[in-house]
Coordinates of N, CA and C in Angstrom, one line a residue:
X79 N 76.9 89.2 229.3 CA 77.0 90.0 228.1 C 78.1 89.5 227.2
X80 N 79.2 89.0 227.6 CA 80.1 89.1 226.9 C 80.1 87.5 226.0
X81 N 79.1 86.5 227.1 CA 78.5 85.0 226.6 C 78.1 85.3 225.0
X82 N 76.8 86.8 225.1 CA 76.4 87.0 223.3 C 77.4 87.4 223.2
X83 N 78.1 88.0 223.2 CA 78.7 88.6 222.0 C 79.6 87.8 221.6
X84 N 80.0 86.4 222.4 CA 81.0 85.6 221.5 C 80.0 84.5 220.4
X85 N 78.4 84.8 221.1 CA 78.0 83.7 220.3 C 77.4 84.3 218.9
X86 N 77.4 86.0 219.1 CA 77.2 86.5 218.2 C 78.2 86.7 216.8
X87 N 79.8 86.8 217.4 CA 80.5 86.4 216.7 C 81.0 85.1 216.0
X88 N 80.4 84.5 217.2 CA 81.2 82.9 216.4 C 79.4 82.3 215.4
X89 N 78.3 83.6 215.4 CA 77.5 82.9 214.2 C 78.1 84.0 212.8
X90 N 78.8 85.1 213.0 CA 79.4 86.1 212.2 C 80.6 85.2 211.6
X91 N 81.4 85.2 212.1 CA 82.6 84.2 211.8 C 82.1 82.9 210.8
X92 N 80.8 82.0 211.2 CA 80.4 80.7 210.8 C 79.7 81.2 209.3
X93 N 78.6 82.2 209.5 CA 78.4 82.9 208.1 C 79.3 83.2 206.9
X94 N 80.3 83.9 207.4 CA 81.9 84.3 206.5 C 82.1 83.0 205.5
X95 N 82.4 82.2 206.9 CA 82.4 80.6 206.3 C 82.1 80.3 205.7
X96 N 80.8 80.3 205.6 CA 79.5 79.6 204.4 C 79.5 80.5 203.3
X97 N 79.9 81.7 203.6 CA 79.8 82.4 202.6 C 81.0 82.4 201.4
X98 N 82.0 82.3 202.0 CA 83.5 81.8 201.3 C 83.3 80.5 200.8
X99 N 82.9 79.6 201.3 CA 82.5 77.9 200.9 C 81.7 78.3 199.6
X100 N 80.5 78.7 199.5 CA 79.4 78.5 197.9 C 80.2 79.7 197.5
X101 N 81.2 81.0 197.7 CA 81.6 81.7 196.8 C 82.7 80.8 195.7
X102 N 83.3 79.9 196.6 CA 84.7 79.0 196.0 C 83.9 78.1 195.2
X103 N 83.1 77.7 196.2 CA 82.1 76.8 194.7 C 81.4 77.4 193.6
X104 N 81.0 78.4 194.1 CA 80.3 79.2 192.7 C 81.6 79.6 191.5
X105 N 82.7 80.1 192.3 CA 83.8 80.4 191.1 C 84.3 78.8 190.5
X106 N 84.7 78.0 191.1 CA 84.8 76.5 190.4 C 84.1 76.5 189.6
X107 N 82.3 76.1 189.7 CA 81.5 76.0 188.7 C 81.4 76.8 187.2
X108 N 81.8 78.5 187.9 CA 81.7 79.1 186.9 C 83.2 78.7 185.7
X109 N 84.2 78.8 186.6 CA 85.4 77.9 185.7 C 84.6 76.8 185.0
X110 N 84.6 75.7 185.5 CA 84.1 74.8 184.5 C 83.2 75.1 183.2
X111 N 82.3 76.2 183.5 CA 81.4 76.1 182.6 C 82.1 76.9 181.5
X112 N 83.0 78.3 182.0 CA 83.6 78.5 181.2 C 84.7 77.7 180.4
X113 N 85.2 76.5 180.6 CA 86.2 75.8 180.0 C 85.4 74.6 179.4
X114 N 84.2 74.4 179.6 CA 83.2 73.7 178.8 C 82.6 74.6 177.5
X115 N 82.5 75.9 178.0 CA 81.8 76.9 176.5 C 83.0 77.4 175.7
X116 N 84.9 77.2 176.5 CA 86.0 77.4 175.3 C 85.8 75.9 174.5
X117 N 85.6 74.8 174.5 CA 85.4 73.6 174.3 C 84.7 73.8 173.0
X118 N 83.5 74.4 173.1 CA 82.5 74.4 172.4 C 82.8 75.2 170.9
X119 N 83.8 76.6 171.6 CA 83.9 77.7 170.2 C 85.9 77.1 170.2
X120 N 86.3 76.2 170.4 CA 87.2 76.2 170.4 C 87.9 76.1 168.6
X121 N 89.3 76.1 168.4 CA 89.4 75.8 166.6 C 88.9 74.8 166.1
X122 N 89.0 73.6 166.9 CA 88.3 72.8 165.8 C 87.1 72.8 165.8
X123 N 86.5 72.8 167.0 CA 84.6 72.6 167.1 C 84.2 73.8 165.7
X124 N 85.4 75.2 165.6 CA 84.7 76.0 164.9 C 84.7 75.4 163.1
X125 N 86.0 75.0 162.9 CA 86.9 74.3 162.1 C 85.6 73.7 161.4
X126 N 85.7 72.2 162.1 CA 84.5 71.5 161.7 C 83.3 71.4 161.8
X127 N 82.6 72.7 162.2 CA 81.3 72.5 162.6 C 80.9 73.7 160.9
X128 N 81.9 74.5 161.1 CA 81.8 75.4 159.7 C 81.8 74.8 158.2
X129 N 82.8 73.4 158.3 CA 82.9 72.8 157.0 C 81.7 71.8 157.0
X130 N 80.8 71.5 158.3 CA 79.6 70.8 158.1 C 78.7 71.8 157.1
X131 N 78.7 72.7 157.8 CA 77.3 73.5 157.6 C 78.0 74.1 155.7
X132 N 79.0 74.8 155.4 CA 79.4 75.1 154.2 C 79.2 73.6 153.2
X133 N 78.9 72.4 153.7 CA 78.8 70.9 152.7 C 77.1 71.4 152.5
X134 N 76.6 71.5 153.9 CA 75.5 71.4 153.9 C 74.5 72.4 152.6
X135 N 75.2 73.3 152.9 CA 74.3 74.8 152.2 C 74.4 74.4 150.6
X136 N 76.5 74.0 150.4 CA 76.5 73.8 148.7 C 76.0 72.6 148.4
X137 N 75.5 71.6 148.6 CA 74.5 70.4 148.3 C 73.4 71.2 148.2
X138 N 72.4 71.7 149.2 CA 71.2 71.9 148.6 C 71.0 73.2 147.9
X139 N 71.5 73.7 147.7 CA 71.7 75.1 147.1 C 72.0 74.7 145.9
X140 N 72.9 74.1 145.4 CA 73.6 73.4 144.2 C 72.3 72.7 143.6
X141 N 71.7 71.9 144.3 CA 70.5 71.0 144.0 C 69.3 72.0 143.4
X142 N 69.3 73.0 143.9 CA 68.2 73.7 143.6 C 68.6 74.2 142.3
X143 N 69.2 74.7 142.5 CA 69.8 75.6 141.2 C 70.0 74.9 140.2
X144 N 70.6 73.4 140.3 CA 70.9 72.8 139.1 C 69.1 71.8 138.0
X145 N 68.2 72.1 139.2 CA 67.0 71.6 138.6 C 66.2 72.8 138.4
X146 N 66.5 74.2 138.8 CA 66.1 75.1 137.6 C 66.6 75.3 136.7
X147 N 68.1 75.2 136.5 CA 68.8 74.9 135.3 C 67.9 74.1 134.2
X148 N 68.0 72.7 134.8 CA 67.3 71.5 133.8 C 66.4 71.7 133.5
X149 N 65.0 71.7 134.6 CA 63.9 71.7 134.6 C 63.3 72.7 134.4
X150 N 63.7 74.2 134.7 CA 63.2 75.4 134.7 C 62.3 75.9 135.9
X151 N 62.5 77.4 136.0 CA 61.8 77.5 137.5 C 60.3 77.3 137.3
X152 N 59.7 77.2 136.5 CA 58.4 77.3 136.7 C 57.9 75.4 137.3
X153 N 58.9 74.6 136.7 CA 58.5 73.1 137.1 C 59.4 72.7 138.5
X154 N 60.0 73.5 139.2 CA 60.9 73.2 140.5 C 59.9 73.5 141.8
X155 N 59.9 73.1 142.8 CA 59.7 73.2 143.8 C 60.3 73.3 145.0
X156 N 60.0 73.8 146.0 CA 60.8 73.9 147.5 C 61.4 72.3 148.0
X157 N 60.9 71.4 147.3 CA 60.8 70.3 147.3 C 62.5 69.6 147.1
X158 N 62.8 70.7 145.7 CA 64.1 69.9 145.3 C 65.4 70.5 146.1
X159 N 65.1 71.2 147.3 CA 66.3 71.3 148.2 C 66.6 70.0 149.2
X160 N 65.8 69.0 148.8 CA 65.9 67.8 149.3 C 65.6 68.1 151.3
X161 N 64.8 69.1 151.4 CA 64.5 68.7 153.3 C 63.7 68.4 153.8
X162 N 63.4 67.3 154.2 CA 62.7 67.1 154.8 C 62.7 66.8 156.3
X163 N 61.3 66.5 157.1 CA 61.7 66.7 158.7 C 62.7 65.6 159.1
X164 N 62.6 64.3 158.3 CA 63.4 63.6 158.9 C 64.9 63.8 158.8
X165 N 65.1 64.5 158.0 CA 66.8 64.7 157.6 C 66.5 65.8 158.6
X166 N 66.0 67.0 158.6 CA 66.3 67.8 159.9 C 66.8 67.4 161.2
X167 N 65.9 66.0 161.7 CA 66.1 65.2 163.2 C 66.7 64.9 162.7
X168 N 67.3 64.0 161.5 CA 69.0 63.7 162.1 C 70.4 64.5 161.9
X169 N 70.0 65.6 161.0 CA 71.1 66.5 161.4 C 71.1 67.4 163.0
X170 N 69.6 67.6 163.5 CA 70.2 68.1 164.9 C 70.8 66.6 165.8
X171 N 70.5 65.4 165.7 CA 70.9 64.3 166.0 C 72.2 64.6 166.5
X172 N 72.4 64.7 164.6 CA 74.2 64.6 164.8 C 75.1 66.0 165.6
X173 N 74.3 67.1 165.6 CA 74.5 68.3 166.2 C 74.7 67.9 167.8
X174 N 73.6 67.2 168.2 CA 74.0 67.2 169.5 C 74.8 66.3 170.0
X175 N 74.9 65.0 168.9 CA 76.4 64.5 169.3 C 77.4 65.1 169.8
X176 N 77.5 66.1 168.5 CA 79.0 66.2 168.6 C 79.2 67.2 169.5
X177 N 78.2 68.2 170.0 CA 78.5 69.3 171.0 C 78.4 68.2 172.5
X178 N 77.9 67.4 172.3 CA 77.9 66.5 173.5 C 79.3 65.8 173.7
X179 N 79.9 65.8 173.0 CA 81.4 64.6 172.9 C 82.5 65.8 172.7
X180 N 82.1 66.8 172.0 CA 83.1 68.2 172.1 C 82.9 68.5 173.8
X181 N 82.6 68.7 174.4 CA 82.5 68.9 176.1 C 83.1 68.2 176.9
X182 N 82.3 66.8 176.9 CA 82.6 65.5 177.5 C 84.0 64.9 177.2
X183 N 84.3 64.6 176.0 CA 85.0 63.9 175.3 C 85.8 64.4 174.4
X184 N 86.1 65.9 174.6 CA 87.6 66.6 173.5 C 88.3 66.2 172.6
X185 N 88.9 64.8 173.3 CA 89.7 64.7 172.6 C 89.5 63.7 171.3
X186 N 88.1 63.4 171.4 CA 87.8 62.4 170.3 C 87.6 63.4 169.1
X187 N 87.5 64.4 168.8 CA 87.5 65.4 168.1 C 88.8 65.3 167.1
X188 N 89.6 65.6 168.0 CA 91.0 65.6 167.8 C 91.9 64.7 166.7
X189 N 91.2 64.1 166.2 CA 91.3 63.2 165.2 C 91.5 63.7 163.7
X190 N 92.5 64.6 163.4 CA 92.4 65.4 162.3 C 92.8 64.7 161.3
X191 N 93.5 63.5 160.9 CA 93.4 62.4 159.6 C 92.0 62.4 159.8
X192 N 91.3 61.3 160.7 CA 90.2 60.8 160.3 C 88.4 62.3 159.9
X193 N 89.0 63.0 160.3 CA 88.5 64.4 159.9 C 88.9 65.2 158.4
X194 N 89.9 64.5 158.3 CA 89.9 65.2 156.7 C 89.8 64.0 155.7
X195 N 90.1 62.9 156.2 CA 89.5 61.6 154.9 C 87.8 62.2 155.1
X196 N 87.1 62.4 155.9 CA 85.6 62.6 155.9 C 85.2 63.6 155.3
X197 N 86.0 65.1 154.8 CA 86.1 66.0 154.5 C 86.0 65.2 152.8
X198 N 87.6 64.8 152.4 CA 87.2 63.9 150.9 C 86.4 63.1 150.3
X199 N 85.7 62.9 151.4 CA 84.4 61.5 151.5 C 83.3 62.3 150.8
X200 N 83.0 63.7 151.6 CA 82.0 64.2 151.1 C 82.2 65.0 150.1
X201 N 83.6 65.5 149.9 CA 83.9 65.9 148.4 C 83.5 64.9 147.4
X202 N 84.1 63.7 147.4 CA 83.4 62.6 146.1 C 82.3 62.3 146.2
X203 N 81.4 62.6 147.5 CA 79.9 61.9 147.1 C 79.1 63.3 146.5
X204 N 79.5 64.3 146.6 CA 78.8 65.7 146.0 C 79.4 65.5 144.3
X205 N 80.8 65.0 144.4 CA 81.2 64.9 142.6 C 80.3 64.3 141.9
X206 N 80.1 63.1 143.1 CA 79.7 61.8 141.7 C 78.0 62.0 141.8
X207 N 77.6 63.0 142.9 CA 76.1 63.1 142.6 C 75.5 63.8 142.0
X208 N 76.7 65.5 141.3 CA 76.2 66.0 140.4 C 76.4 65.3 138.8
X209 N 77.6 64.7 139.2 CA 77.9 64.4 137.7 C 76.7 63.2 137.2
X210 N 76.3 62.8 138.1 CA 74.9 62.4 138.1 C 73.6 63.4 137.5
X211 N 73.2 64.0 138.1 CA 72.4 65.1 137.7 C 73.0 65.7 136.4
X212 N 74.1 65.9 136.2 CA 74.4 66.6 134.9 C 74.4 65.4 133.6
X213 N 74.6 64.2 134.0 CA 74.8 63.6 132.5 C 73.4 63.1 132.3
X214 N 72.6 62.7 133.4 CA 71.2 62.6 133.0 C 70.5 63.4 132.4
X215 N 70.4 64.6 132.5 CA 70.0 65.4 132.4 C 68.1 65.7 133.0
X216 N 67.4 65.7 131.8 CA 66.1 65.8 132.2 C 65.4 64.4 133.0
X217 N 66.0 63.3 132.5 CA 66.0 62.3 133.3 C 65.8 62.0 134.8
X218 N 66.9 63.6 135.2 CA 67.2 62.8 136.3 C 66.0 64.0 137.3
X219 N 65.6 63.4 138.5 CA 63.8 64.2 139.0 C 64.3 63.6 140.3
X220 N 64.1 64.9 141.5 CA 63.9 64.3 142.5 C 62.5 63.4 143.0
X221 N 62.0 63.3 142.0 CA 61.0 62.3 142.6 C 60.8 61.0 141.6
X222 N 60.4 59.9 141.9 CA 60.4 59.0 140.9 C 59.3 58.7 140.1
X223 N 59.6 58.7 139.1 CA 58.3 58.7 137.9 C 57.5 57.3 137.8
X224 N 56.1 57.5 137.9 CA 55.6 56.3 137.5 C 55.0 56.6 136.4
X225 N 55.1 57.2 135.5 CA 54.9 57.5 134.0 C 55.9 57.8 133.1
X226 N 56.3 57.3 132.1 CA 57.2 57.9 131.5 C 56.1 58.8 130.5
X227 N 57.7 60.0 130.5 CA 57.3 61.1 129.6 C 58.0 60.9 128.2
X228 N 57.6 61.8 127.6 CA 59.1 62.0 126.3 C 60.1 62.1 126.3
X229 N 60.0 62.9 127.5 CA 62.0 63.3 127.5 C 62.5 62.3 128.2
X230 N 62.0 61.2 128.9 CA 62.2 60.1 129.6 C 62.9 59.2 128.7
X231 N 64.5 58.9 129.0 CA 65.4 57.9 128.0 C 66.0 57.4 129.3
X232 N 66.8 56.3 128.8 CA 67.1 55.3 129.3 C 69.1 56.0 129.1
X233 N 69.6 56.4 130.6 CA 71.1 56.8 130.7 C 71.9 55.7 130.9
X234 N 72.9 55.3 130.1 CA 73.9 54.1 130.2 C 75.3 54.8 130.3
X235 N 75.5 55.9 129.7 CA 77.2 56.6 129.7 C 77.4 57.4 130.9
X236 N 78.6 58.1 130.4 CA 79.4 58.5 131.7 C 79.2 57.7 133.1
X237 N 78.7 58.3 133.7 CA 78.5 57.2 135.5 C 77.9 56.8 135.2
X238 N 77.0 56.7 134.9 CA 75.7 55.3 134.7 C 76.4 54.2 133.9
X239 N 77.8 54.4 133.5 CA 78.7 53.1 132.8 C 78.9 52.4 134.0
X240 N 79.4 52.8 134.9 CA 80.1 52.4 136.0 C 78.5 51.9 137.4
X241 N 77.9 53.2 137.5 CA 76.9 52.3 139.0 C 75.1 52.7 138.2
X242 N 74.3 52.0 138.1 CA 73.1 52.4 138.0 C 72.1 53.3 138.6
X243 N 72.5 53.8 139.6 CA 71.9 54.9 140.3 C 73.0 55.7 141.4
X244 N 74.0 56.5 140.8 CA 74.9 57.1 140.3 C 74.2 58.8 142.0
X245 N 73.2 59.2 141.7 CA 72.8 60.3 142.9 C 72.9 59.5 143.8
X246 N 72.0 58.4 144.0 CA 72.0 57.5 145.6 C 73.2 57.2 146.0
X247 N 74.0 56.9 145.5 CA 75.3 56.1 145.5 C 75.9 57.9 146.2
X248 N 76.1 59.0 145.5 CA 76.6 59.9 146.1 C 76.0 60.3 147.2
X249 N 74.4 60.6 147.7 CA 74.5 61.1 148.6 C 74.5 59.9 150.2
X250 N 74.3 58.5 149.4 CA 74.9 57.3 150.3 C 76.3 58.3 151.4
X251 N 76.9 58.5 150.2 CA 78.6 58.8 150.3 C 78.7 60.1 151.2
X252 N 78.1 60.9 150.7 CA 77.8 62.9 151.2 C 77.5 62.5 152.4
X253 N 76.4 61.9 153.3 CA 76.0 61.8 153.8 C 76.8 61.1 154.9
X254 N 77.3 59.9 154.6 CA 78.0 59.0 155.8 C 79.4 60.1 155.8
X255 N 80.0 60.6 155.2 CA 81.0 62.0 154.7 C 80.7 62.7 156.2
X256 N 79.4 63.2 156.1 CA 79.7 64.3 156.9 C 80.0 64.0 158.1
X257 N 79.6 62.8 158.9 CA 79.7 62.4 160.2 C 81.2 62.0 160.3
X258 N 81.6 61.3 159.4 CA 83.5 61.0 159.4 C 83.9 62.4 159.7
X259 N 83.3 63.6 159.1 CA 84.5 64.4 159.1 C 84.2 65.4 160.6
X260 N 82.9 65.0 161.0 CA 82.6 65.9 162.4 C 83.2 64.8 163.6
X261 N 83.5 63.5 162.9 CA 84.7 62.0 164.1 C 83.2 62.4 165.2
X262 N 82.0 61.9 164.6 CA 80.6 61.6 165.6 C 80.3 60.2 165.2
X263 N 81.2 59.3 166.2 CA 81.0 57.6 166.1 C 79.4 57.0 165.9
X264 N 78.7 57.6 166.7 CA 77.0 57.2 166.6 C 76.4 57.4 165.4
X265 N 76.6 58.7 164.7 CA 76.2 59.5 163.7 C 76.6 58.7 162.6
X266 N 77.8 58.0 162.4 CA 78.2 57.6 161.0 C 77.8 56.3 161.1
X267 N 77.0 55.3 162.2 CA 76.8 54.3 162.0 C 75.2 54.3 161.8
X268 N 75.1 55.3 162.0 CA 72.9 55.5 162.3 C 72.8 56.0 161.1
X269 N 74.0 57.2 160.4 CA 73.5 57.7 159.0 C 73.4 56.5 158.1
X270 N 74.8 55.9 158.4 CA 74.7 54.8 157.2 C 73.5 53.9 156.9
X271 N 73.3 53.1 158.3 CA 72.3 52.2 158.5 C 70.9 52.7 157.8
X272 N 70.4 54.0 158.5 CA 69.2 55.0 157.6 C 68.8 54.7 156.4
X273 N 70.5 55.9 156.2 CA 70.3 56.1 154.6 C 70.1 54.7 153.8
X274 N 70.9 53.8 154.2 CA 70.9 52.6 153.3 C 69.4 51.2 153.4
X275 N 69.0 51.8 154.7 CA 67.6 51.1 154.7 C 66.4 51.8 153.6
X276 N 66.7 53.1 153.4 CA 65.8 53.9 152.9 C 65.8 53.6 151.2
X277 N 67.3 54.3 151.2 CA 67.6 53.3 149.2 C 67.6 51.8 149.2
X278 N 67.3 51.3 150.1 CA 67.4 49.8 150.2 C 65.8 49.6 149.4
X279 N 65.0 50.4 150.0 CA 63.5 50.4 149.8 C 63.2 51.0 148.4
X280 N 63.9 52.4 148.0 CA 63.3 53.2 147.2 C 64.3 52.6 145.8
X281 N 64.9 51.5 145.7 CA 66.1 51.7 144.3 C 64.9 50.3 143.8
X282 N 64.6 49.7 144.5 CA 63.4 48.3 143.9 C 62.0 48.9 143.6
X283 N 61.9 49.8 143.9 CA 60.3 50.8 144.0 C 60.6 51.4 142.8
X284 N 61.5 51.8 142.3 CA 62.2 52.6 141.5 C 62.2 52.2 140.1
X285 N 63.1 51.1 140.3 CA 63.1 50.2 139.1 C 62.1 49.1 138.7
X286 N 61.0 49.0 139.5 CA 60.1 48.2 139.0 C 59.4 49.0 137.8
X287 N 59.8 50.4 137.7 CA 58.9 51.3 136.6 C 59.7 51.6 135.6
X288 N 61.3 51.9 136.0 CA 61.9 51.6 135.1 C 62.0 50.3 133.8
X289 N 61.6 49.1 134.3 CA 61.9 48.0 133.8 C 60.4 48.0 132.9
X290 N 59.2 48.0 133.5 CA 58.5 48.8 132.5 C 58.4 49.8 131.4
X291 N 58.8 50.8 131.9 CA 59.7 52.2 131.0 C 60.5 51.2 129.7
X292 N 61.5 50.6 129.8 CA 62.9 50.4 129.2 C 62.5 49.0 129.0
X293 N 62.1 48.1 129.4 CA 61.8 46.6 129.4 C 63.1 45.8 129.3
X294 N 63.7 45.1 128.2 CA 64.6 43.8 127.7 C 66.3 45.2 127.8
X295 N 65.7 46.6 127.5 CA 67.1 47.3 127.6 C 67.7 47.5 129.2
X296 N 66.7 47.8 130.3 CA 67.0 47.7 131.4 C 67.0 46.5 132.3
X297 N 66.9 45.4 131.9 CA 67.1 44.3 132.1 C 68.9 43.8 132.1
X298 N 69.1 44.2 130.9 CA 70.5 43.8 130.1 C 71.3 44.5 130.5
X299 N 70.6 45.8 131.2 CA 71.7 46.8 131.8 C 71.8 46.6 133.4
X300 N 70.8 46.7 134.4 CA 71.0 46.0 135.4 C 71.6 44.7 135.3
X301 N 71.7 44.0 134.4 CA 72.9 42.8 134.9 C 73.6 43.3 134.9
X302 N 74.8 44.1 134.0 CA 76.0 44.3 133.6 C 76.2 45.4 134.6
X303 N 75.7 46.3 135.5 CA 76.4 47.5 135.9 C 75.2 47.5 137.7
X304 N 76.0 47.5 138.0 CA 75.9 47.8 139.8 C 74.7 48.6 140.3
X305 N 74.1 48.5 141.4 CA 73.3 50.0 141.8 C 74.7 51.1 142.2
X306 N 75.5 51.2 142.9 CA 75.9 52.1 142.9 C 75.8 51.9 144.8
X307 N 75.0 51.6 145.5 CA 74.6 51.3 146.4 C 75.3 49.8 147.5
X308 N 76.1 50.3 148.3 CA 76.4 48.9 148.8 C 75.8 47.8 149.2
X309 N 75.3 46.8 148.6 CA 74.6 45.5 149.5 C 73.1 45.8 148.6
X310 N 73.0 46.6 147.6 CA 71.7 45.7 147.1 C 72.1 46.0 145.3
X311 N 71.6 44.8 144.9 CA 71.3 44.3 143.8 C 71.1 45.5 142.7

């Protein structure tokens, strides 16, 4: 009798055991995960994930409104908030960087110079992209014309003194901006590369109609004044 009852205790006792072992491991884990989800809402993740999404909203919100301004609502579309699926996939891209490296990698965050030059970055590429849209005026269309209209002239002042395609050039800027200021190392080298393969394509596509449009005047003007655009012509 007394054989069970020690072997009954010593499987009571061994249970306890096991049961204190995955309790201590369950509370660990649950630590961790809670010190991975302070990680996530912590000041800065909130800091900079807030001043992404507040760039994000006044760019296309601004864009919209400023081509019903020009253009009027009846000639605007859902179109000119500039989204498309592929800028979606790379803004959750860059989303899941950074909550990935905010977790993992904290302290790369922590980089509050290189967080607020990126903050300025995308202040100047939103300046110089409206002042774009404003000096062109009707000129300026999110889509590119292969017809010229009437209102279609040829812009040489204000920014267009300085870079020839004056929007690309800013959202070039807005865009590699936003990844500096979220300090997501992958993001600012994939946005750039992107964006600058894409105007790489669309600023020659572009001007081949222009140069038709404008002929011997856009000729004379592309020599003297830049795309605006680093590394092409």
């Amino acid at each position: 009798m007394s054989y069970y009852l020690k072997l009954i205790l010593g499987d009571i006792i061994q249970y306890r055991a096991l049961i204190l072992h995955y309790s201590a491991s369950f509370s660990e884990t649950y630590s961790l995960y809670l010190a991975k989800m302070t990680e996530i809402f912590s000041y800065t993740a909130c800091r900079q994930l807030s001043q992404m999404f507040l760039a994000i909203l006044f760019f296309h919100t601004s864009e919209f409104i400023l081509a019903i301004v020009i253009h009027g609502r009846s000639n605007v579309t859902l179109s000119s908030l500039l989204i498309s699926a592929h800028y979606i996939l790379a803004m959750i891209f860059s989303l899941a960087e950074y909550i990935f490296e905010i977790v993992f990698f904290p302290e790369l965050k922590e980089y509050w110079v290189i967080s607020n030059v990126g903050l300025t970055v995308v202040v100047i590429g939103e300046v110089i992209r409206k002042l774009a849209i404003l000096t062109a005026g009707h000129a300026f269309t999110h889509l590119i014309r292969t017809h010229r209209h009437d209102d279609h002239r040829l812009v040489t002042h204000g920014i267009y003194g300085f870079m020839r395609h004056p929007g690309y050039s800013g959202f070039f800027i807005w865009s590699v901006g936003t990844q500096i200021m979220l300090c997501n190392p992958i993001s600012v080298v994939a946005f750039a590369v992107v964006v600058w393969r894409f105007f790489a394509k669309r600023i020659p596509y572009e001007e081949y109609f222009l140069r038709r449009f404008f002929g011997r005047d856009y000729k004379e003007y592309a020599k003297k004044v830049g795309s605006g655009v680093p590394f092409i012509n």
